PDB file of C-alpha atoms in Angstrom:
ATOM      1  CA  UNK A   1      -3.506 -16.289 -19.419  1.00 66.00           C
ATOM      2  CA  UNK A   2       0.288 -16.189 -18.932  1.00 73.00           C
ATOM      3  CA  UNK A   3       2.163 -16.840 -15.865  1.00 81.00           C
ATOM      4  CA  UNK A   4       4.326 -14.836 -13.681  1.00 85.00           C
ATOM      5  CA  UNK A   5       7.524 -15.171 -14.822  1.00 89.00           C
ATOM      6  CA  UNK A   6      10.787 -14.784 -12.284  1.00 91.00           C
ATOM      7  CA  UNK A   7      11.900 -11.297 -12.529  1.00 95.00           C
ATOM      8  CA  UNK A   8      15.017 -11.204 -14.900  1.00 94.00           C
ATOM      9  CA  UNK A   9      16.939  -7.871 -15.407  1.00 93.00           C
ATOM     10  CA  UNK A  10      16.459  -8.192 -19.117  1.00 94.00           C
ATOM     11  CA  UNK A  11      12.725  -8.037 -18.352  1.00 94.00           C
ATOM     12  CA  UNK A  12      10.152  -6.004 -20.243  1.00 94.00           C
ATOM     13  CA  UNK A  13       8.758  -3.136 -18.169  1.00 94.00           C
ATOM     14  CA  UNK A  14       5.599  -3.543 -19.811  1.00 91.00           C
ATOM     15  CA  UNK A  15       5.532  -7.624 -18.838  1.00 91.00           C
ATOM     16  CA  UNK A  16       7.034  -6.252 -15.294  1.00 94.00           C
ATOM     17  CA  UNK A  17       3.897  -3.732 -14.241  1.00 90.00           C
ATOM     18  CA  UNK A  18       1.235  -6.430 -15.777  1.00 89.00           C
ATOM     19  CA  UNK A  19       2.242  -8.566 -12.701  1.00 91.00           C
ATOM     20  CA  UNK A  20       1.382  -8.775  -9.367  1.00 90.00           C
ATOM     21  CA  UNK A  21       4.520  -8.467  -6.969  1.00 92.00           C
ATOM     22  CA  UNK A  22       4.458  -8.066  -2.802  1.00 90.00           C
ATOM     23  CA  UNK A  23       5.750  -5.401  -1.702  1.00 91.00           C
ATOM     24  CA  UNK A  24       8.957  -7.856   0.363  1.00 93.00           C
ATOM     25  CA  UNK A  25       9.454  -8.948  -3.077  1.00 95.00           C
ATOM     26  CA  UNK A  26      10.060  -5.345  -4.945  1.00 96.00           C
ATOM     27  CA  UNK A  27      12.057  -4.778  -2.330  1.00 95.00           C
ATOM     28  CA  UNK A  28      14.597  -7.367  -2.129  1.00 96.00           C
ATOM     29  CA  UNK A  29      14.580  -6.926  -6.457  1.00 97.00           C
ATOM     30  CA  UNK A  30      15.634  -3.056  -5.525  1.00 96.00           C
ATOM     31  CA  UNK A  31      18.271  -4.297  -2.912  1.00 96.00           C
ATOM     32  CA  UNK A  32      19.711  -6.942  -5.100  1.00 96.00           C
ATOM     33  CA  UNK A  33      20.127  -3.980  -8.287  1.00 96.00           C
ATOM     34  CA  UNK A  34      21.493  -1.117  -6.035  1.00 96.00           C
ATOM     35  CA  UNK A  35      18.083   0.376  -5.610  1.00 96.00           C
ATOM     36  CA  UNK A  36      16.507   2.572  -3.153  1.00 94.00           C
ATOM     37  CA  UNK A  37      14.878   0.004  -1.426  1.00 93.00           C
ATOM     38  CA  UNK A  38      12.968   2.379   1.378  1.00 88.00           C
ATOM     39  CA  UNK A  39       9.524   3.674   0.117  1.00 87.00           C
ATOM     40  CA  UNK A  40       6.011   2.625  -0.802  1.00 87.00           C
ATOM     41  CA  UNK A  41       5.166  -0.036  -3.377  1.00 90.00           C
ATOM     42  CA  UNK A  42       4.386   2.405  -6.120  1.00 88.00           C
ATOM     43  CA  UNK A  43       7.572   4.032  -5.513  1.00 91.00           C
ATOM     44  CA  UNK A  44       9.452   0.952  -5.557  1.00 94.00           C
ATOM     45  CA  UNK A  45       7.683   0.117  -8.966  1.00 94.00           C
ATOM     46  CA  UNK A  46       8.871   3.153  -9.974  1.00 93.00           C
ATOM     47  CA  UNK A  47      12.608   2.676  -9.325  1.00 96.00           C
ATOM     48  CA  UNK A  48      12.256  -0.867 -10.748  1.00 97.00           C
ATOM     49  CA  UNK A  49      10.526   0.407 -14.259  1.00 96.00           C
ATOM     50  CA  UNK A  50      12.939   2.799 -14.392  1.00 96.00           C
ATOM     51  CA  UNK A  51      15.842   0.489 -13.936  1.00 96.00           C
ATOM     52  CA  UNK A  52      14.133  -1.983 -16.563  1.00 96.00           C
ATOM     53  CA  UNK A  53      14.213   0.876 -18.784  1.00 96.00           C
ATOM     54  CA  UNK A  54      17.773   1.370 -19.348  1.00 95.00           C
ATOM     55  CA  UNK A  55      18.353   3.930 -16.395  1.00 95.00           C
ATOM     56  CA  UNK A  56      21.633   2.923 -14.746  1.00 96.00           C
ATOM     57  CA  UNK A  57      20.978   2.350 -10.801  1.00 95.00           C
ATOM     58  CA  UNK A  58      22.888   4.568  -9.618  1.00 94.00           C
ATOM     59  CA  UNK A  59      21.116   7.457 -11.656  1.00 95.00           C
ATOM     60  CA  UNK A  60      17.934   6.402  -9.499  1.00 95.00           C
ATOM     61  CA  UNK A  61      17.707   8.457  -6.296  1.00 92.00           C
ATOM     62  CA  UNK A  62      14.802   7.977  -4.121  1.00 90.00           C
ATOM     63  CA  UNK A  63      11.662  10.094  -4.403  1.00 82.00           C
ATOM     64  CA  UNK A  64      11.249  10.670  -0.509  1.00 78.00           C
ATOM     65  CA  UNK A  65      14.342   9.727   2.172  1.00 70.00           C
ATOM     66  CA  UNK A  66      13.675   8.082   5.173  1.00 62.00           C
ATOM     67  CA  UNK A  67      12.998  10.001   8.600  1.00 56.00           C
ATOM     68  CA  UNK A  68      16.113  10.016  10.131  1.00 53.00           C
ATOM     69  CA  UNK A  69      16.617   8.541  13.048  1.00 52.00           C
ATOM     70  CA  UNK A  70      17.044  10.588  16.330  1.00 49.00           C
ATOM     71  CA  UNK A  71      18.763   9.714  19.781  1.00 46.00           C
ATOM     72  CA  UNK A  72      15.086   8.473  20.996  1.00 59.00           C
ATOM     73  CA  UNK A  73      11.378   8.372  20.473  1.00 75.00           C
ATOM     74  CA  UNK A  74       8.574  10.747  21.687  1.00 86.00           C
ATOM     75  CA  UNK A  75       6.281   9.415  24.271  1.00 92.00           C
ATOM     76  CA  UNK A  76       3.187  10.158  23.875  1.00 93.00           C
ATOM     77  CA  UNK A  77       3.084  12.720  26.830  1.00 94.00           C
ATOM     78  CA  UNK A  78       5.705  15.009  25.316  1.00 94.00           C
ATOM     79  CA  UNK A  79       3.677  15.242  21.968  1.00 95.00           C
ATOM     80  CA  UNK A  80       1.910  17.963  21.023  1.00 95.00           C
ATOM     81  CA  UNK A  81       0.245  19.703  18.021  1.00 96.00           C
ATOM     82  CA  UNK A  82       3.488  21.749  17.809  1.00 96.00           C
ATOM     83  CA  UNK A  83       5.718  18.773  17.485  1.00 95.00           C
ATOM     84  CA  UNK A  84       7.664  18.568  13.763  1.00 93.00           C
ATOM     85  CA  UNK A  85       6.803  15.669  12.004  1.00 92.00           C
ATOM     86  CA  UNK A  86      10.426  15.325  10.813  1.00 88.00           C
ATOM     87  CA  UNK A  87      13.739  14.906  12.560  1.00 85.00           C
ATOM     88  CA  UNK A  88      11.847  15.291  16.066  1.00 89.00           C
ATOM     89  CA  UNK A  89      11.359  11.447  16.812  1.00 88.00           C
ATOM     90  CA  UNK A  90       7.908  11.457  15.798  1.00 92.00           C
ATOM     91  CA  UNK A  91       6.321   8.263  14.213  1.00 90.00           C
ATOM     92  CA  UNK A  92       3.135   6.665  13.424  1.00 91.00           C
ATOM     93  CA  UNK A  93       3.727   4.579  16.831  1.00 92.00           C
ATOM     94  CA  UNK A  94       1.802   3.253  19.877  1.00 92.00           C
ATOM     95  CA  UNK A  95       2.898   6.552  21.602  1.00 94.00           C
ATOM     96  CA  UNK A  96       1.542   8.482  18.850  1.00 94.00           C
ATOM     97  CA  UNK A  97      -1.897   6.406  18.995  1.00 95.00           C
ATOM     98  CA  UNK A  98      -2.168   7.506  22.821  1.00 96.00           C
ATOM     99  CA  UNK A  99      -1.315  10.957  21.981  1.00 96.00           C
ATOM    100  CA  UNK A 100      -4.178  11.255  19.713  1.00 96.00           C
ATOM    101  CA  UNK A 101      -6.611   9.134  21.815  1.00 95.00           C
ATOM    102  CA  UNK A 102      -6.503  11.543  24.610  1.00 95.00           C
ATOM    103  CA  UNK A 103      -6.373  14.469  22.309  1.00 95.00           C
ATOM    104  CA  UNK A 104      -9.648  13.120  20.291  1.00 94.00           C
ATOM    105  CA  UNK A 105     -10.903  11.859  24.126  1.00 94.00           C
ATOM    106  CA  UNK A 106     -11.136   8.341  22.657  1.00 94.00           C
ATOM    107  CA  UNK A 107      -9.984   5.100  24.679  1.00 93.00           C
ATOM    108  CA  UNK A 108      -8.919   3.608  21.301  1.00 93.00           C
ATOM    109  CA  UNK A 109      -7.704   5.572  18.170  1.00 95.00           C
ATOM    110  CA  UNK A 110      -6.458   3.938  15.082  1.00 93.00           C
ATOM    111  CA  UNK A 111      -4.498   5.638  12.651  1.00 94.00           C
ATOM    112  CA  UNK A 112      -6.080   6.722   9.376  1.00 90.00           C
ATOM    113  CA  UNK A 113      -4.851   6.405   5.686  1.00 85.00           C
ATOM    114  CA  UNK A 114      -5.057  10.085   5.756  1.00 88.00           C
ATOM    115  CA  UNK A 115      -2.249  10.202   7.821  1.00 91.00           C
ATOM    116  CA  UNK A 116       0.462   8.230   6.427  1.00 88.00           C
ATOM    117  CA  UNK A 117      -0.391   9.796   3.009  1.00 85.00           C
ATOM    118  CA  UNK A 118      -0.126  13.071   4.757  1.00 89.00           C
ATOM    119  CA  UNK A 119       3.270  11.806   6.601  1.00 89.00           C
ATOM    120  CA  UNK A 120       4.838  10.199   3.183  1.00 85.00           C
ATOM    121  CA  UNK A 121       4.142  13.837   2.073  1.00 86.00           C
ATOM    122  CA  UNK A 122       5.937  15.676   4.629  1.00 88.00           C
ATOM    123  CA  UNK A 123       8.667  13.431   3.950  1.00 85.00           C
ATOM    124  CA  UNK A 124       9.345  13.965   0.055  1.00 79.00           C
ATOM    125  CA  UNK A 125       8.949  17.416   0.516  1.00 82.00           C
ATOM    126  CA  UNK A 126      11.204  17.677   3.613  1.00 80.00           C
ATOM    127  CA  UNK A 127       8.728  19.799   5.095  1.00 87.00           C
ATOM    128  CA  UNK A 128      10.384  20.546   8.644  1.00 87.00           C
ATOM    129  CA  UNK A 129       7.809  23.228   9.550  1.00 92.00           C
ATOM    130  CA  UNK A 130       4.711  20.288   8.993  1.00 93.00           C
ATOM    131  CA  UNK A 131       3.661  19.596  12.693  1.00 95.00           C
ATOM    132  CA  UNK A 132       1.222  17.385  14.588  1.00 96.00           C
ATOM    133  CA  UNK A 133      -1.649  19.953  14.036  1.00 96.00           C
ATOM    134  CA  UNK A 134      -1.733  19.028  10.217  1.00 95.00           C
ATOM    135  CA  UNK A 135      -2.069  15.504  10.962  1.00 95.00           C
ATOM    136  CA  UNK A 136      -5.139  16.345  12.894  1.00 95.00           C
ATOM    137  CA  UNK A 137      -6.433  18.965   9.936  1.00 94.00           C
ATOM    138  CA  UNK A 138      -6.210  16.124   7.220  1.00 92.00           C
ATOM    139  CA  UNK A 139      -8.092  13.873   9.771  1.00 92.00           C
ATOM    140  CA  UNK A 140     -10.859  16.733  10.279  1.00 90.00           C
ATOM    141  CA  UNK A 141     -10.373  17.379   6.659  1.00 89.00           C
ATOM    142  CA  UNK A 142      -9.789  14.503   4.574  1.00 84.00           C
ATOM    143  CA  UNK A 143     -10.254  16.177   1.391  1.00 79.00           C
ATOM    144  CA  UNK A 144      -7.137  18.149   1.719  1.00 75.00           C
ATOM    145  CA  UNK A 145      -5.208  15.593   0.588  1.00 71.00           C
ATOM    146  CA  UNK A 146      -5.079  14.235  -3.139  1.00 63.00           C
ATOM    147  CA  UNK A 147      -4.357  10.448  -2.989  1.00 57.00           C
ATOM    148  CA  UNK A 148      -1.325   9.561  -5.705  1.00 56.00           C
ATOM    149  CA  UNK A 149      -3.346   7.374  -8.370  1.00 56.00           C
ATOM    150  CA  UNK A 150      -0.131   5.049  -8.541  1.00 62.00           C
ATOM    151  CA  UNK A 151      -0.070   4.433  -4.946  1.00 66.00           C
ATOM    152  CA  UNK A 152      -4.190   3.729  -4.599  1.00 63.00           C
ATOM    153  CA  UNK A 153      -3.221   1.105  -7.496  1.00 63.00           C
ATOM    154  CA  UNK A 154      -1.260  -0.938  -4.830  1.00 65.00           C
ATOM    155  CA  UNK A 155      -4.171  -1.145  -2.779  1.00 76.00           C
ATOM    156  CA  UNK A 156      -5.747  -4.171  -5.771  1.00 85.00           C
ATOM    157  CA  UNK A 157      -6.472  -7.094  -3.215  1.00 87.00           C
ATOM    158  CA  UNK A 158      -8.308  -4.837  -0.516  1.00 85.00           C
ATOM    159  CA  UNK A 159      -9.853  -2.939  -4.189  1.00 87.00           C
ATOM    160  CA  UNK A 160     -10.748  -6.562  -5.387  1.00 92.00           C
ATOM    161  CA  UNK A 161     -12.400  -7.996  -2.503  1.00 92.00           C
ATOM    162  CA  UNK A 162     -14.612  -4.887  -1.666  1.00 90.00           C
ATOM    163  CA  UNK A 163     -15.859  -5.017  -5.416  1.00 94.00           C
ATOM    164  CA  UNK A 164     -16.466  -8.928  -4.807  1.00 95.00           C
ATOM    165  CA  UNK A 165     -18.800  -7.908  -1.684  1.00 94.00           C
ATOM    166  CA  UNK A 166     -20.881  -5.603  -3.433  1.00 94.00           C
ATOM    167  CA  UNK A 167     -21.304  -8.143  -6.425  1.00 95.00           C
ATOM    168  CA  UNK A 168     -24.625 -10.070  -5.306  1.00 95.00           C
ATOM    169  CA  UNK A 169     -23.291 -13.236  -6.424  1.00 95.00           C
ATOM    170  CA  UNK A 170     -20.973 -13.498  -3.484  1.00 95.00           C
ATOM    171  CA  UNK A 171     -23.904 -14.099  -1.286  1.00 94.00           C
ATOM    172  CA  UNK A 172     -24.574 -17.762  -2.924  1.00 95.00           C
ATOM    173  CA  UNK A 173     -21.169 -18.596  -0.682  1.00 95.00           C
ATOM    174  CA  UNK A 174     -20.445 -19.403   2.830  1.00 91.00           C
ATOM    175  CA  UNK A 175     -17.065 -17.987   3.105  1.00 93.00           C
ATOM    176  CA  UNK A 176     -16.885 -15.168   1.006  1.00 93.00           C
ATOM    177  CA  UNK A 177     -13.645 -14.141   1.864  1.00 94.00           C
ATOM    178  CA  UNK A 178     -12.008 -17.852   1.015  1.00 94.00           C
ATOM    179  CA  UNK A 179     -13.526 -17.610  -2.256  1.00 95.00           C
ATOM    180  CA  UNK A 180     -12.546 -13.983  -3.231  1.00 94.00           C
ATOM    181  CA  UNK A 181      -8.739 -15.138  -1.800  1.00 94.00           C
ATOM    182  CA  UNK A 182      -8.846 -18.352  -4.349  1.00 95.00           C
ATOM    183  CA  UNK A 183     -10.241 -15.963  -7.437  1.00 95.00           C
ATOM    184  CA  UNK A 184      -7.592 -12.839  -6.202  1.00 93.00           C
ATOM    185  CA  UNK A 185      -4.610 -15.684  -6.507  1.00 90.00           C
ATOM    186  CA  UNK A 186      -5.810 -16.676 -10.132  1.00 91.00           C
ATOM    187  CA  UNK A 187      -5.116 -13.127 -11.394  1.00 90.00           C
ATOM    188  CA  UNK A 188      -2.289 -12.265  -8.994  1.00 87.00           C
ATOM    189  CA  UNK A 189      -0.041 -14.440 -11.021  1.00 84.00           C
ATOM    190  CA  UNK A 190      -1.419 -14.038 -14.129  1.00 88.00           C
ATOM    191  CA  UNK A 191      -1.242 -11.231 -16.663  1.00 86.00           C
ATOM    192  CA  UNK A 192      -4.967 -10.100 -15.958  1.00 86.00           C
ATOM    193  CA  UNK A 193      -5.927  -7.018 -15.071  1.00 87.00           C
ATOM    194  CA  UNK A 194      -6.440  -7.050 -10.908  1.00 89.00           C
ATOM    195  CA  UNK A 195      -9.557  -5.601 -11.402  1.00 90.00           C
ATOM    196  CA  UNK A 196     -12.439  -7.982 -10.206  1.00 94.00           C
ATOM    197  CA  UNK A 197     -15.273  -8.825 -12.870  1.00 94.00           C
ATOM    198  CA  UNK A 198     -18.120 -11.416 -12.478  1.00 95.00           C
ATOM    199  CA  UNK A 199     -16.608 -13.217 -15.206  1.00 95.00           C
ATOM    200  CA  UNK A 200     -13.835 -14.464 -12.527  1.00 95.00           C
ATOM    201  CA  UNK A 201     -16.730 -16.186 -10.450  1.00 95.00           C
ATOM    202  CA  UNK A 202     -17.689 -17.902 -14.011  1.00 94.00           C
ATOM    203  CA  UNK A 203     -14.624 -18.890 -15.215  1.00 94.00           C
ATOM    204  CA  UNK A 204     -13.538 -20.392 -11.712  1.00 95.00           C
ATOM    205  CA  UNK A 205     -16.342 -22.044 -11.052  1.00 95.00           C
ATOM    206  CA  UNK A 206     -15.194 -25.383 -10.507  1.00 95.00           C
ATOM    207  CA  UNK A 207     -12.613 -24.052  -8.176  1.00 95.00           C
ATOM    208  CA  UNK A 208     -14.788 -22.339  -5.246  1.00 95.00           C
ATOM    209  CA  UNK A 209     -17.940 -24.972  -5.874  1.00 94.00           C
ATOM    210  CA  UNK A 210     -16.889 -26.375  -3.021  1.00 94.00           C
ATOM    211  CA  UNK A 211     -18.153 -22.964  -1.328  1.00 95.00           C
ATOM    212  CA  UNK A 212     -21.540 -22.387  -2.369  1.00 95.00           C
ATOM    213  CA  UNK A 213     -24.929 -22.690  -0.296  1.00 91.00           C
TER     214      UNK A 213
END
C-alpha cells in the first residue's frame, strides 16, 4: 500500500487520480497553477489531469462558467415555474427551498441531487431558456437525467459506507459509522481502490476491535 504523496507538478496523472483528494484541496492545487478553480470535483480532476499532462494552464478553459451574479436574489415569492435558471438570480437557496415547499404543499422540502445535476447542466450548456418548470420535471422525472459517471465517482465515501451497511458483518459493531470512517481513512490515503470489500474489515481488524459487540 503506498501513501499519498504531496501533490508535485511533476506528478504522474496516473499516481494523481489513484488518490483520494477533498474537493478544498483540488481546488486550492487549481488556484495555485492558474486553473479554473469553480466547478465540481470531477471537473476539477479534470483540469488538474489535464494540466499534469503537459497541457499549458492557460489552454484549460472551464467546462461550465459560473452563474453570474445579478444586482440581487429572488425571494421565494417572486419565483415561479417561468423563472430562467440563469442570469435571473435564481439559486439553489433557502428562498428557493420555500418556493418549492409551497409549490409541492410541503412544510419542509429539501433539495434533490436531481436538481443540482440538472442546474450544473443548464449551466455548461448556457441554456437561458431552462426555467423553474424543468427543475420540477427532473424531480417528477428523475430518469430524465443521465448522471456523469466521473462525477458519481466523487461520491466514494457516501458509495463506501452504504456498501459497508449492507455487508452483514457491520452488524457485529456498535458504531458502525466510526468503524466504516477508520476503514474509509485507510484507503483514502492509500493507493487502493475506494471501493469497499470485506477484506478491509479483515485486514483492519486490530484497528476497529475496539468496536465490536
Amino acid at each position: 500500500m503506498t501513501s499519498r504523496p504531496k501533490f508535485s507538478r511533476n506528478m504522474n496523472s496516473k499516481i494523481f487520480s489513484n488518490f483520494y483528494w477533498y474537493k478544498k484541496e483540488l481546488q486550492n492545487i487549481c488556484s495555485q497553477y492558474g486553473l479554473p478553480t469553480y466547478g465540481t470535483k470531477a471537473e476539477l480532476t479534470k483540469y488538474i489531469i489535464a494540466f499534469l499532462n503537459g497541457k499549458a494552464a492557460a489552454e484549460i478553459k472551464p467546462i461550465r462558467n459560473s452563474r453570474r451574479k445579478v444586482a440581487s436574489q429572488l425571494t421565494s415569492d417572486s419565483i415561479s415555474l417561468d423563472t430562467k435558471l440563469l442570469d435571473s438570480g435564481f439559486s439553489l437557496n433557502r428562498e428557493a427551498r420555500i418556493f418549492f415547499a409551497n409549490y409541492f404543499g410541503v412544510e419542509h422540502f429539501t433539495f434533490r441531487k436531481v436538481m443540482g445535476t440538472k442546474m450544473r447542466e443548464v449551466e455548461k450548456n448556457a441554456d437561458i431558456n431552462a426555467t423553474v418548470a424543468d427543475l420540477v420535471k427532473v424531480l417528477k422525472n428523475p430518469q430524465l437525467i443521465s448522471f456523469d459517471n466521473d462525477e458519481e465517482k466523487t461520491y466514494q465515501w457516501n458509495s463506501f459506507v452504504r456498501a459497508f451497511r449492507k455487508d452483514p458483518i457491520s452488524k457485529n459493531y456498535y458504531s458502525p459509522m466510526k468503524v466504516a470512517a477508520i476503514i474509509w481513512k485507510v484507503i483514502r490515503n492509500s493507493d487502493q481502490p475506494k471501493v469497499y470489500t470485506r477484506t478491509l474489515v479483515i485486514e483492519n481488524a486490530e484497528l476497529i476491535k475496539d468496536f465490536l459487540k
